[in-house]
């Protein structure tokens, strides 16, 4: 009785689907559908490429044997195996094939390598330029500070020169650049004289011409903004055709055209100089033409300019 119970407990039940002969009709139908779907599926380009690569690698990895057609032809010509060629150490395996799967030319790879190499060299040069020493940084900072200071002094000097050449005594008195000796000599410009803002730019002294040019550019921008605001808020339905050009400019219906946009080689050459060189020219012009020292902030009665320490700022302490 115990043996029968042991046999009953140790019984195993086989899966009928695991036996090919015991496949049911439903299982067979599902299997056939799955196989048909697998056969009818169109492989993707990636799968085809992988399959082709695997077949090529397998063919290249296979050594020549007697069943190979090429080996049979070589055997008929006297080849008995071993290395190819006269040298004993010649290769015995087929030459590897490197497939080109892009659309670049033959020399594209070398061109890419050249560009990568040039980019690496440029990056290295840039990193070298960034590695400046502390002394170089201090020197560069000092130079930039001196350049900004010279620029400010130059603008002040050309304003002073403008006041002398236009006879603007009030401007010189406000800036403290007029002495008692020259207060009586300065005279207001003749009423018939053309104002500076209306003169052709080339007729103005090149030493202070940038000041007038900057002033006119600011005025032109201001008028453009004003005209834009007026055009957005109101629309002129009437325009006096018989009005004089001066009246149109005064009313703002027309912008006066000057020669500021033309090329000025003389001004370009002057602006190409450093601010220190421009300042030196303006200071020299004030001394020689008006007996005025920019550093002393006063005029002298004669050309000897007794009492003035010198031409440069360092000489004035």
PDB file of C-alpha atoms in Angstrom:
ATOM      1  CA  UNK A   1       0.000   0.000   0.000  1.00  0.00           C
ATOM      2  CA  UNK A   2       2.835   2.335   0.848  1.00  0.00           C
ATOM      3  CA  UNK A   3       4.534   1.568  -2.471  1.00  0.00           C
ATOM      4  CA  UNK A   4       1.362   2.399  -4.370  1.00  0.00           C
ATOM      5  CA  UNK A   5       1.060   5.732  -2.538  1.00  0.00           C
ATOM      6  CA  UNK A   6       4.686   6.551  -3.333  1.00  0.00           C
ATOM      7  CA  UNK A   7       4.106   5.767  -7.000  1.00  0.00           C
ATOM      8  CA  UNK A   8       1.011   7.945  -7.030  1.00  0.00           C
ATOM      9  CA  UNK A   9       2.816  10.878  -5.459  1.00  0.00           C
ATOM     10  CA  UNK A  10       5.774  10.598  -7.836  1.00  0.00           C
ATOM     11  CA  UNK A  11       3.657  10.633 -10.979  1.00  0.00           C
ATOM     12  CA  UNK A  12       4.434  13.340 -13.596  1.00  0.00           C
ATOM     13  CA  UNK A  13       2.117  14.739 -16.229  1.00  0.00           C
ATOM     14  CA  UNK A  14       3.675  15.581 -19.603  1.00  0.00           C
ATOM     15  CA  UNK A  15       2.592  18.676 -21.525  1.00  0.00           C
ATOM     16  CA  UNK A  16       0.896  17.433 -24.677  1.00  0.00           C
ATOM     17  CA  UNK A  17       1.888  20.614 -26.545  1.00  0.00           C
ATOM     18  CA  UNK A  18       5.586  19.780 -26.084  1.00  0.00           C
ATOM     19  CA  UNK A  19       5.261  16.687 -28.197  1.00  0.00           C
ATOM     20  CA  UNK A  20       5.161  17.394 -31.917  1.00  0.00           C
ATOM     21  CA  UNK A  21       2.863  14.491 -32.549  1.00  0.00           C
ATOM     22  CA  UNK A  22       0.323  15.678 -30.009  1.00  0.00           C
ATOM     23  CA  UNK A  23      -0.154  19.243 -31.455  1.00  0.00           C
ATOM     24  CA  UNK A  24      -3.761  20.299 -31.470  1.00  0.00           C
ATOM     25  CA  UNK A  25      -5.435  21.893 -34.468  1.00  0.00           C
ATOM     26  CA  UNK A  26      -5.659  25.252 -32.705  1.00  0.00           C
ATOM     27  CA  UNK A  27      -1.960  25.213 -31.845  1.00  0.00           C
ATOM     28  CA  UNK A  28      -1.080  24.196 -35.376  1.00  0.00           C
ATOM     29  CA  UNK A  29      -3.158  27.052 -36.799  1.00  0.00           C
ATOM     30  CA  UNK A  30      -1.436  29.591 -34.529  1.00  0.00           C
ATOM     31  CA  UNK A  31       1.991  28.212 -35.425  1.00  0.00           C
ATOM     32  CA  UNK A  32       1.319  28.410 -39.152  1.00  0.00           C
ATOM     33  CA  UNK A  33       0.025  31.976 -38.829  1.00  0.00           C
ATOM     34  CA  UNK A  34       3.129  32.971 -36.897  1.00  0.00           C
ATOM     35  CA  UNK A  35       5.448  31.376 -39.463  1.00  0.00           C
ATOM     36  CA  UNK A  36       3.569  33.001 -42.341  1.00  0.00           C
ATOM     37  CA  UNK A  37       3.751  36.402 -40.659  1.00  0.00           C
ATOM     38  CA  UNK A  38       7.474  35.930 -40.082  1.00  0.00           C
ATOM     39  CA  UNK A  39       8.046  34.992 -43.728  1.00  0.00           C
ATOM     40  CA  UNK A  40       5.936  37.892 -44.981  1.00  0.00           C
ATOM     41  CA  UNK A  41       7.584  40.540 -42.787  1.00  0.00           C
ATOM     42  CA  UNK A  42       9.830  42.896 -44.750  1.00  0.00           C
ATOM     43  CA  UNK A  43      13.124  43.354 -42.922  1.00  0.00           C
ATOM     44  CA  UNK A  44      14.256  46.901 -42.212  1.00  0.00           C
ATOM     45  CA  UNK A  45      17.337  48.507 -43.744  1.00  0.00           C
ATOM     46  CA  UNK A  46      19.181  48.152 -40.482  1.00  0.00           C
ATOM     47  CA  UNK A  47      18.448  44.438 -40.290  1.00  0.00           C
ATOM     48  CA  UNK A  48      19.489  43.914 -43.911  1.00  0.00           C
ATOM     49  CA  UNK A  49      22.735  45.808 -43.327  1.00  0.00           C
ATOM     50  CA  UNK A  50      23.495  43.786 -40.203  1.00  0.00           C
ATOM     51  CA  UNK A  51      22.744  40.540 -42.036  1.00  0.00           C
ATOM     52  CA  UNK A  52      24.938  41.547 -44.956  1.00  0.00           C
ATOM     53  CA  UNK A  53      27.774  42.556 -42.634  1.00  0.00           C
ATOM     54  CA  UNK A  54      27.546  39.276 -40.716  1.00  0.00           C
ATOM     55  CA  UNK A  55      27.668  37.266 -43.943  1.00  0.00           C
ATOM     56  CA  UNK A  56      30.632  39.295 -45.222  1.00  0.00           C
ATOM     57  CA  UNK A  57      32.563  38.931 -41.964  1.00  0.00           C
ATOM     58  CA  UNK A  58      31.886  35.199 -41.934  1.00  0.00           C
ATOM     59  CA  UNK A  59      33.110  34.853 -45.517  1.00  0.00           C
ATOM     60  CA  UNK A  60      36.272  36.864 -44.858  1.00  0.00           C
ATOM     61  CA  UNK A  61      37.001  34.887 -41.708  1.00  0.00           C
ATOM     62  CA  UNK A  62      36.822  31.569 -43.581  1.00  0.00           C
ATOM     63  CA  UNK A  63      40.164  30.188 -44.721  1.00  0.00           C
ATOM     64  CA  UNK A  64      40.615  28.862 -48.242  1.00  0.00           C
ATOM     65  CA  UNK A  65      40.026  25.123 -48.431  1.00  0.00           C
ATOM     66  CA  UNK A  66      39.820  22.504 -51.139  1.00  0.00           C
ATOM     67  CA  UNK A  67      36.095  23.073 -51.593  1.00  0.00           C
ATOM     68  CA  UNK A  68      36.597  26.734 -52.537  1.00  0.00           C
ATOM     69  CA  UNK A  69      36.410  27.457 -56.243  1.00  0.00           C
ATOM     70  CA  UNK A  70      39.240  29.962 -56.079  1.00  0.00           C
ATOM     71  CA  UNK A  71      41.423  27.480 -54.201  1.00  0.00           C
ATOM     72  CA  UNK A  72      40.793  24.858 -56.885  1.00  0.00           C
ATOM     73  CA  UNK A  73      41.843  27.287 -59.623  1.00  0.00           C
ATOM     74  CA  UNK A  74      45.013  28.215 -57.727  1.00  0.00           C
ATOM     75  CA  UNK A  75      45.808  24.523 -57.145  1.00  0.00           C
ATOM     76  CA  UNK A  76      45.636  23.892 -60.891  1.00  0.00           C
ATOM     77  CA  UNK A  77      48.189  26.708 -61.361  1.00  0.00           C
ATOM     78  CA  UNK A  78      50.581  25.075 -58.892  1.00  0.00           C
ATOM     79  CA  UNK A  79      49.667  26.702 -55.586  1.00  0.00           C
ATOM     80  CA  UNK A  80      50.213  24.260 -52.718  1.00  0.00           C
ATOM     81  CA  UNK A  81      49.188  26.463 -49.809  1.00  0.00           C
ATOM     82  CA  UNK A  82      51.015  28.863 -47.516  1.00  0.00           C
ATOM     83  CA  UNK A  83      51.776  32.519 -48.036  1.00  0.00           C
ATOM     84  CA  UNK A  84      51.158  34.341 -51.287  1.00  0.00           C
ATOM     85  CA  UNK A  85      54.027  36.044 -53.089  1.00  0.00           C
ATOM     86  CA  UNK A  86      57.786  35.599 -53.154  1.00  0.00           C
ATOM     87  CA  UNK A  87      58.421  36.669 -49.557  1.00  0.00           C
ATOM     88  CA  UNK A  88      58.088  34.022 -46.908  1.00  0.00           C
ATOM     89  CA  UNK A  89      56.376  36.332 -44.447  1.00  0.00           C
ATOM     90  CA  UNK A  90      53.606  37.340 -46.840  1.00  0.00           C
ATOM     91  CA  UNK A  91      50.026  37.375 -45.663  1.00  0.00           C
ATOM     92  CA  UNK A  92      48.039  34.163 -45.604  1.00  0.00           C
ATOM     93  CA  UNK A  93      44.609  35.657 -44.890  1.00  0.00           C
ATOM     94  CA  UNK A  94      42.344  37.562 -47.266  1.00  0.00           C
ATOM     95  CA  UNK A  95      42.569  41.349 -47.350  1.00  0.00           C
ATOM     96  CA  UNK A  96      40.020  42.975 -45.074  1.00  0.00           C
ATOM     97  CA  UNK A  97      37.284  44.931 -46.776  1.00  0.00           C
ATOM     98  CA  UNK A  98      36.246  48.279 -45.289  1.00  0.00           C
ATOM     99  CA  UNK A  99      32.795  49.117 -46.561  1.00  0.00           C
ATOM    100  CA  UNK A 100      31.954  52.781 -47.109  1.00  0.00           C
ATOM    101  CA  UNK A 101      28.369  53.391 -46.018  1.00  0.00           C
ATOM    102  CA  UNK A 102      28.215  57.197 -46.366  1.00  0.00           C
ATOM    103  CA  UNK A 103      28.054  59.518 -49.378  1.00  0.00           C
ATOM    104  CA  UNK A 104      31.341  61.344 -48.809  1.00  0.00           C
ATOM    105  CA  UNK A 105      34.173  61.353 -51.310  1.00  0.00           C
ATOM    106  CA  UNK A 106      37.333  59.290 -51.104  1.00  0.00           C
ATOM    107  CA  UNK A 107      39.312  62.078 -49.436  1.00  0.00           C
ATOM    108  CA  UNK A 108      36.542  63.003 -47.013  1.00  0.00           C
ATOM    109  CA  UNK A 109      38.117  61.177 -44.089  1.00  0.00           C
ATOM    110  CA  UNK A 110      41.429  62.993 -44.477  1.00  0.00           C
ATOM    111  CA  UNK A 111      39.562  66.314 -44.755  1.00  0.00           C
ATOM    112  CA  UNK A 112      37.697  65.603 -41.522  1.00  0.00           C
ATOM    113  CA  UNK A 113      40.958  64.729 -39.799  1.00  0.00           C
ATOM    114  CA  UNK A 114      42.502  67.984 -41.032  1.00  0.00           C
ATOM    115  CA  UNK A 115      39.581  70.042 -39.716  1.00  0.00           C
ATOM    116  CA  UNK A 116      39.723  68.291 -36.360  1.00  0.00           C
ATOM    117  CA  UNK A 117      43.461  68.924 -36.169  1.00  0.00           C
ATOM    118  CA  UNK A 118      43.049  72.618 -37.035  1.00  0.00           C
ATOM    119  CA  UNK A 119      40.274  73.004 -34.454  1.00  0.00           C
ATOM    120  CA  UNK A 120      42.511  71.431 -31.816  1.00  0.00           C
ATOM    121  CA  UNK A 121      45.373  73.781 -32.728  1.00  0.00           C
ATOM    122  CA  UNK A 122      43.102  76.833 -32.543  1.00  0.00           C
ATOM    123  CA  UNK A 123      41.818  75.735 -29.145  1.00  0.00           C
ATOM    124  CA  UNK A 124      45.365  75.272 -27.908  1.00  0.00           C
ATOM    125  CA  UNK A 125      46.397  78.726 -29.171  1.00  0.00           C
ATOM    126  CA  UNK A 126      43.333  80.275 -27.529  1.00  0.00           C
ATOM    127  CA  UNK A 127      44.182  78.647 -24.218  1.00  0.00           C
ATOM    128  CA  UNK A 128      47.770  79.896 -24.468  1.00  0.00           C
ATOM    129  CA  UNK A 129      46.581  83.456 -25.089  1.00  0.00           C
ATOM    130  CA  UNK A 130      44.325  83.288 -22.048  1.00  0.00           C
ATOM    131  CA  UNK A 131      47.198  82.283 -19.789  1.00  0.00           C
ATOM    132  CA  UNK A 132      48.603  85.741 -19.135  1.00  0.00           C
ATOM    133  CA  UNK A 133      50.797  86.554 -16.219  1.00  0.00           C
ATOM    134  CA  UNK A 134      49.927  88.942 -13.421  1.00  0.00           C
ATOM    135  CA  UNK A 135      52.397  91.536 -14.726  1.00  0.00           C
ATOM    136  CA  UNK A 136      50.850  91.440 -18.200  1.00  0.00           C
ATOM    137  CA  UNK A 137      47.380  91.905 -16.707  1.00  0.00           C
ATOM    138  CA  UNK A 138      48.520  94.913 -14.679  1.00  0.00           C
ATOM    139  CA  UNK A 139      50.240  96.434 -17.704  1.00  0.00           C
ATOM    140  CA  UNK A 140      47.156  95.984 -19.858  1.00  0.00           C
ATOM    141  CA  UNK A 141      44.911  97.490 -17.169  1.00  0.00           C
ATOM    142  CA  UNK A 142      47.234 100.473 -16.784  1.00  0.00           C
ATOM    143  CA  UNK A 143      47.312 101.045 -20.549  1.00  0.00           C
ATOM    144  CA  UNK A 144      43.524 100.919 -20.808  1.00  0.00           C
ATOM    145  CA  UNK A 145      43.163 103.356 -17.904  1.00  0.00           C
ATOM    146  CA  UNK A 146      45.610 105.808 -19.490  1.00  0.00           C
ATOM    147  CA  UNK A 147      43.804 105.510 -22.824  1.00  0.00           C
ATOM    148  CA  UNK A 148      40.441 106.343 -21.223  1.00  0.00           C
ATOM    149  CA  UNK A 149      41.980 109.301 -19.392  1.00  0.00           C
ATOM    150  CA  UNK A 150      43.586 110.615 -22.593  1.00  0.00           C
ATOM    151  CA  UNK A 151      40.236 110.288 -24.378  1.00  0.00           C
ATOM    152  CA  UNK A 152      38.489 112.436 -21.765  1.00  0.00           C
ATOM    153  CA  UNK A 153      41.221 115.078 -21.915  1.00  0.00           C
ATOM    154  CA  UNK A 154      41.049 115.115 -25.720  1.00  0.00           C
ATOM    155  CA  UNK A 155      37.294 115.790 -25.728  1.00  0.00           C
ATOM    156  CA  UNK A 156      37.812 118.629 -23.261  1.00  0.00           C
ATOM    157  CA  UNK A 157      40.638 120.078 -25.376  1.00  0.00           C
ATOM    158  CA  UNK A 158      38.669 120.077 -28.641  1.00  0.00           C
ATOM    159  CA  UNK A 159      35.749 121.816 -26.896  1.00  0.00           C
ATOM    160  CA  UNK A 160      38.184 124.498 -25.768  1.00  0.00           C
ATOM    161  CA  UNK A 161      39.582 124.831 -29.287  1.00  0.00           C
ATOM    162  CA  UNK A 162      36.059 125.108 -30.689  1.00  0.00           C
ATOM    163  CA  UNK A 163      35.231 127.905 -28.254  1.00  0.00           C
ATOM    164  CA  UNK A 164      38.290 129.867 -29.403  1.00  0.00           C
ATOM    165  CA  UNK A 165      37.623 129.429 -33.112  1.00  0.00           C
ATOM    166  CA  UNK A 166      33.905 130.211 -32.854  1.00  0.00           C
ATOM    167  CA  UNK A 167      34.396 133.122 -30.438  1.00  0.00           C
ATOM    168  CA  UNK A 168      32.228 131.501 -27.762  1.00  0.00           C
ATOM    169  CA  UNK A 169      33.478 133.478 -24.742  1.00  0.00           C
ATOM    170  CA  UNK A 170      30.661 132.291 -22.485  1.00  0.00           C
ATOM    171  CA  UNK A 171      31.629 128.668 -22.980  1.00  0.00           C
ATOM    172  CA  UNK A 172      35.233 129.411 -22.080  1.00  0.00           C
ATOM    173  CA  UNK A 173      34.209 131.388 -19.006  1.00  0.00           C
ATOM    174  CA  UNK A 174      31.966 128.561 -17.801  1.00  0.00           C
ATOM    175  CA  UNK A 175      34.759 126.020 -18.174  1.00  0.00           C
ATOM    176  CA  UNK A 176      37.285 128.369 -16.581  1.00  0.00           C
ATOM    177  CA  UNK A 177      39.445 128.583 -19.684  1.00  0.00           C
ATOM    178  CA  UNK A 178      39.358 132.349 -20.240  1.00  0.00           C
ATOM    179  CA  UNK A 179      41.822 134.668 -18.560  1.00  0.00           C
ATOM    180  CA  UNK A 180      41.414 138.347 -17.900  1.00  0.00           C
ATOM    181  CA  UNK A 181      44.009 139.160 -20.551  1.00  0.00           C
ATOM    182  CA  UNK A 182      41.941 137.534 -23.297  1.00  0.00           C
ATOM    183  CA  UNK A 183      38.455 138.435 -22.078  1.00  0.00           C
ATOM    184  CA  UNK A 184      38.502 141.720 -23.972  1.00  0.00           C
ATOM    185  CA  UNK A 185      40.042 140.217 -27.107  1.00  0.00           C
ATOM    186  CA  UNK A 186      37.313 137.612 -27.669  1.00  0.00           C
ATOM    187  CA  UNK A 187      34.478 138.866 -29.790  1.00  0.00           C
ATOM    188  CA  UNK A 188      31.207 137.315 -30.731  1.00  0.00           C
ATOM    189  CA  UNK A 189      31.052 136.052 -34.292  1.00  0.00           C
ATOM    190  CA  UNK A 190      29.563 138.235 -36.941  1.00  0.00           C
ATOM    191  CA  UNK A 191      25.807 137.825 -37.268  1.00  0.00           C
ATOM    192  CA  UNK A 192      26.232 137.235 -40.991  1.00  0.00           C
ATOM    193  CA  UNK A 193      28.619 134.351 -40.396  1.00  0.00           C
ATOM    194  CA  UNK A 194      27.223 130.866 -41.018  1.00  0.00           C
ATOM    195  CA  UNK A 195      26.719 128.927 -37.755  1.00  0.00           C
ATOM    196  CA  UNK A 196      28.965 125.954 -37.140  1.00  0.00           C
ATOM    197  CA  UNK A 197      26.076 123.512 -37.310  1.00  0.00           C
ATOM    198  CA  UNK A 198      25.249 124.724 -40.831  1.00  0.00           C
ATOM    199  CA  UNK A 199      28.777 124.726 -42.215  1.00  0.00           C
ATOM    200  CA  UNK A 200      30.050 121.898 -44.420  1.00  0.00           C
ATOM    201  CA  UNK A 201      31.891 119.430 -42.246  1.00  0.00           C
ATOM    202  CA  UNK A 202      35.067 119.568 -44.328  1.00  0.00           C
ATOM    203  CA  UNK A 203      35.354 123.333 -43.860  1.00  0.00           C
ATOM    204  CA  UNK A 204      35.801 122.893 -40.089  1.00  0.00           C
ATOM    205  CA  UNK A 205      39.206 122.438 -38.499  1.00  0.00           C
ATOM    206  CA  UNK A 206      39.955 118.722 -38.482  1.00  0.00           C
ATOM    207  CA  UNK A 207      41.256 118.911 -34.906  1.00  0.00           C
ATOM    208  CA  UNK A 208      37.773 119.538 -33.510  1.00  0.00           C
ATOM    209  CA  UNK A 209      35.754 118.248 -36.476  1.00  0.00           C
ATOM    210  CA  UNK A 210      34.836 114.991 -34.623  1.00  0.00           C
ATOM    211  CA  UNK A 211      32.985 117.092 -32.041  1.00  0.00           C
ATOM    212  CA  UNK A 212      30.744 118.653 -34.700  1.00  0.00           C
ATOM    213  CA  UNK A 213      30.258 115.296 -36.395  1.00  0.00           C
ATOM    214  CA  UNK A 214      29.151 113.678 -33.140  1.00  0.00           C
ATOM    215  CA  UNK A 215      26.803 116.573 -32.414  1.00  0.00           C
ATOM    216  CA  UNK A 216      25.182 116.318 -35.841  1.00  0.00           C
ATOM    217  CA  UNK A 217      24.747 112.567 -35.553  1.00  0.00           C
ATOM    218  CA  UNK A 218      22.962 112.992 -32.221  1.00  0.00           C
ATOM    219  CA  UNK A 219      20.743 115.702 -33.702  1.00  0.00           C
ATOM    220  CA  UNK A 220      19.932 113.494 -36.686  1.00  0.00           C
ATOM    221  CA  UNK A 221      18.952 110.617 -34.395  1.00  0.00           C
ATOM    222  CA  UNK A 222      16.823 112.959 -32.286  1.00  0.00           C
ATOM    223  CA  UNK A 223      14.981 114.209 -35.369  1.00  0.00           C
ATOM    224  CA  UNK A 224      14.411 110.697 -36.641  1.00  0.00           C
ATOM    225  CA  UNK A 225      12.881 109.676 -33.322  1.00  0.00           C
ATOM    226  CA  UNK A 226      10.750 112.825 -33.284  1.00  0.00           C
ATOM    227  CA  UNK A 227       9.528 112.259 -36.856  1.00  0.00           C
ATOM    228  CA  UNK A 228       8.696 108.663 -36.007  1.00  0.00           C
ATOM    229  CA  UNK A 229       6.667 109.714 -32.975  1.00  0.00           C
ATOM    230  CA  UNK A 230       4.852 112.370 -34.993  1.00  0.00           C
ATOM    231  CA  UNK A 231       4.058 109.928 -37.783  1.00  0.00           C
ATOM    232  CA  UNK A 232       2.559 107.495 -35.288  1.00  0.00           C
ATOM    233  CA  UNK A 233       0.411 110.083 -33.498  1.00  0.00           C
ATOM    234  CA  UNK A 234      -0.699 112.291 -36.372  1.00  0.00           C
ATOM    235  CA  UNK A 235      -0.810 112.371 -40.136  1.00  0.00           C
ATOM    236  CA  UNK A 236      -0.069 115.439 -42.200  1.00  0.00           C
ATOM    237  CA  UNK A 237      -2.724 115.887 -44.854  1.00  0.00           C
ATOM    238  CA  UNK A 238      -1.390 119.216 -46.044  1.00  0.00           C
ATOM    239  CA  UNK A 239       2.037 120.258 -47.231  1.00  0.00           C
ATOM    240  CA  UNK A 240       2.910 123.711 -48.486  1.00  0.00           C
ATOM    241  CA  UNK A 241       4.657 123.177 -51.806  1.00  0.00           C
ATOM    242  CA  UNK A 242       5.656 126.841 -52.124  1.00  0.00           C
ATOM    243  CA  UNK A 243       7.350 126.959 -48.704  1.00  0.00           C
ATOM    244  CA  UNK A 244      11.026 127.843 -48.618  1.00  0.00           C
ATOM    245  CA  UNK A 245      13.541 125.071 -47.753  1.00  0.00           C
ATOM    246  CA  UNK A 246      14.581 126.946 -44.588  1.00  0.00           C
ATOM    247  CA  UNK A 247      10.945 127.084 -43.456  1.00  0.00           C
ATOM    248  CA  UNK A 248      10.493 123.356 -44.068  1.00  0.00           C
ATOM    249  CA  UNK A 249      13.577 122.602 -41.972  1.00  0.00           C
ATOM    250  CA  UNK A 250      12.325 124.894 -39.207  1.00  0.00           C
ATOM    251  CA  UNK A 251       8.857 123.288 -39.219  1.00  0.00           C
ATOM    252  CA  UNK A 252      10.344 119.806 -39.202  1.00  0.00           C
ATOM    253  CA  UNK A 253       8.734 118.749 -42.492  1.00  0.00           C
ATOM    254  CA  UNK A 254      12.125 118.304 -44.117  1.00  0.00           C
ATOM    255  CA  UNK A 255      15.558 117.309 -42.827  1.00  0.00           C
ATOM    256  CA  UNK A 256      18.481 119.365 -43.992  1.00  0.00           C
ATOM    257  CA  UNK A 257      20.946 117.345 -46.036  1.00  0.00           C
ATOM    258  CA  UNK A 258      24.602 118.023 -45.266  1.00  0.00           C
ATOM    259  CA  UNK A 259      27.807 116.470 -46.539  1.00  0.00           C
ATOM    260  CA  UNK A 260      28.389 114.432 -43.372  1.00  0.00           C
ATOM    261  CA  UNK A 261      27.845 111.124 -45.143  1.00  0.00           C
ATOM    262  CA  UNK A 262      30.576 111.728 -47.728  1.00  0.00           C
ATOM    263  CA  UNK A 263      34.022 110.242 -47.341  1.00  0.00           C
ATOM    264  CA  UNK A 264      36.480 112.349 -45.380  1.00  0.00           C
ATOM    265  CA  UNK A 265      40.031 110.956 -45.707  1.00  0.00           C
ATOM    266  CA  UNK A 266      41.480 113.770 -43.602  1.00  0.00           C
ATOM    267  CA  UNK A 267      39.147 112.990 -40.703  1.00  0.00           C
ATOM    268  CA  UNK A 268      39.731 109.249 -41.068  1.00  0.00           C
ATOM    269  CA  UNK A 269      43.484 109.775 -40.862  1.00  0.00           C
ATOM    270  CA  UNK A 270      43.076 111.972 -37.784  1.00  0.00           C
ATOM    271  CA  UNK A 271      40.788 109.485 -36.009  1.00  0.00           C
ATOM    272  CA  UNK A 272      43.250 106.675 -36.762  1.00  0.00           C
ATOM    273  CA  UNK A 273      45.674 108.275 -34.292  1.00  0.00           C
ATOM    274  CA  UNK A 274      45.638 107.373 -30.624  1.00  0.00           C
ATOM    275  CA  UNK A 275      43.913 109.708 -28.174  1.00  0.00           C
ATOM    276  CA  UNK A 276      47.273 110.755 -26.753  1.00  0.00           C
ATOM    277  CA  UNK A 277      48.506 111.802 -30.210  1.00  0.00           C
ATOM    278  CA  UNK A 278      45.283 113.690 -30.938  1.00  0.00           C
ATOM    279  CA  UNK A 279      45.532 115.467 -27.586  1.00  0.00           C
ATOM    280  CA  UNK A 280      49.108 116.503 -28.335  1.00  0.00           C
ATOM    281  CA  UNK A 281      48.060 118.066 -31.653  1.00  0.00           C
ATOM    282  CA  UNK A 282      45.163 119.995 -30.087  1.00  0.00           C
ATOM    283  CA  UNK A 283      47.309 121.284 -27.203  1.00  0.00           C
ATOM    284  CA  UNK A 284      49.964 122.426 -29.668  1.00  0.00           C
ATOM    285  CA  UNK A 285      47.335 124.198 -31.788  1.00  0.00           C
ATOM    286  CA  UNK A 286      46.006 126.069 -28.746  1.00  0.00           C
ATOM    287  CA  UNK A 287      49.493 127.220 -27.768  1.00  0.00           C
ATOM    288  CA  UNK A 288      50.654 128.299 -31.211  1.00  0.00           C
ATOM    289  CA  UNK A 289      47.455 129.914 -32.448  1.00  0.00           C
ATOM    290  CA  UNK A 290      45.818 131.308 -29.306  1.00  0.00           C
ATOM    291  CA  UNK A 291      48.704 131.384 -26.763  1.00  0.00           C
ATOM    292  CA  UNK A 292      46.582 129.220 -24.491  1.00  0.00           C
ATOM    293  CA  UNK A 293      47.904 126.442 -22.252  1.00  0.00           C
ATOM    294  CA  UNK A 294      45.445 123.628 -21.808  1.00  0.00           C
ATOM    295  CA  UNK A 295      47.194 122.428 -18.647  1.00  0.00           C
ATOM    296  CA  UNK A 296      47.445 125.877 -17.028  1.00  0.00           C
ATOM    297  CA  UNK A 297      43.858 126.694 -18.070  1.00  0.00           C
ATOM    298  CA  UNK A 298      44.789 130.259 -18.962  1.00  0.00           C
ATOM    299  CA  UNK A 299      45.946 132.416 -21.877  1.00  0.00           C
ATOM    300  CA  UNK A 300      49.182 134.390 -22.097  1.00  0.00           C
ATOM    301  CA  UNK A 301      49.748 137.880 -23.533  1.00  0.00           C
ATOM    302  CA  UNK A 302      52.629 136.955 -25.831  1.00  0.00           C
ATOM    303  CA  UNK A 303      54.076 133.998 -27.692  1.00  0.00           C
ATOM    304  CA  UNK A 304      56.826 133.427 -25.119  1.00  0.00           C
ATOM    305  CA  UNK A 305      54.149 132.316 -22.603  1.00  0.00           C
ATOM    306  CA  UNK A 306      56.359 133.137 -19.624  1.00  0.00           C
ATOM    307  CA  UNK A 307      55.347 131.203 -16.536  1.00  0.00           C
ATOM    308  CA  UNK A 308      54.086 128.108 -18.370  1.00  0.00           C
ATOM    309  CA  UNK A 309      56.111 125.045 -17.313  1.00  0.00           C
ATOM    310  CA  UNK A 310      55.929 123.352 -20.702  1.00  0.00           C
ATOM    311  CA  UNK A 311      53.945 121.549 -23.353  1.00  0.00           C
ATOM    312  CA  UNK A 312      53.103 118.268 -21.596  1.00  0.00           C
ATOM    313  CA  UNK A 313      51.094 117.430 -18.505  1.00  0.00           C
ATOM    314  CA  UNK A 314      54.106 115.880 -16.767  1.00  0.00           C
ATOM    315  CA  UNK A 315      55.963 119.179 -16.957  1.00  0.00           C
ATOM    316  CA  UNK A 316      53.098 120.845 -15.091  1.00  0.00           C
ATOM    317  CA  UNK A 317      53.474 118.396 -12.221  1.00  0.00           C
TER     318      UNK A 317
END
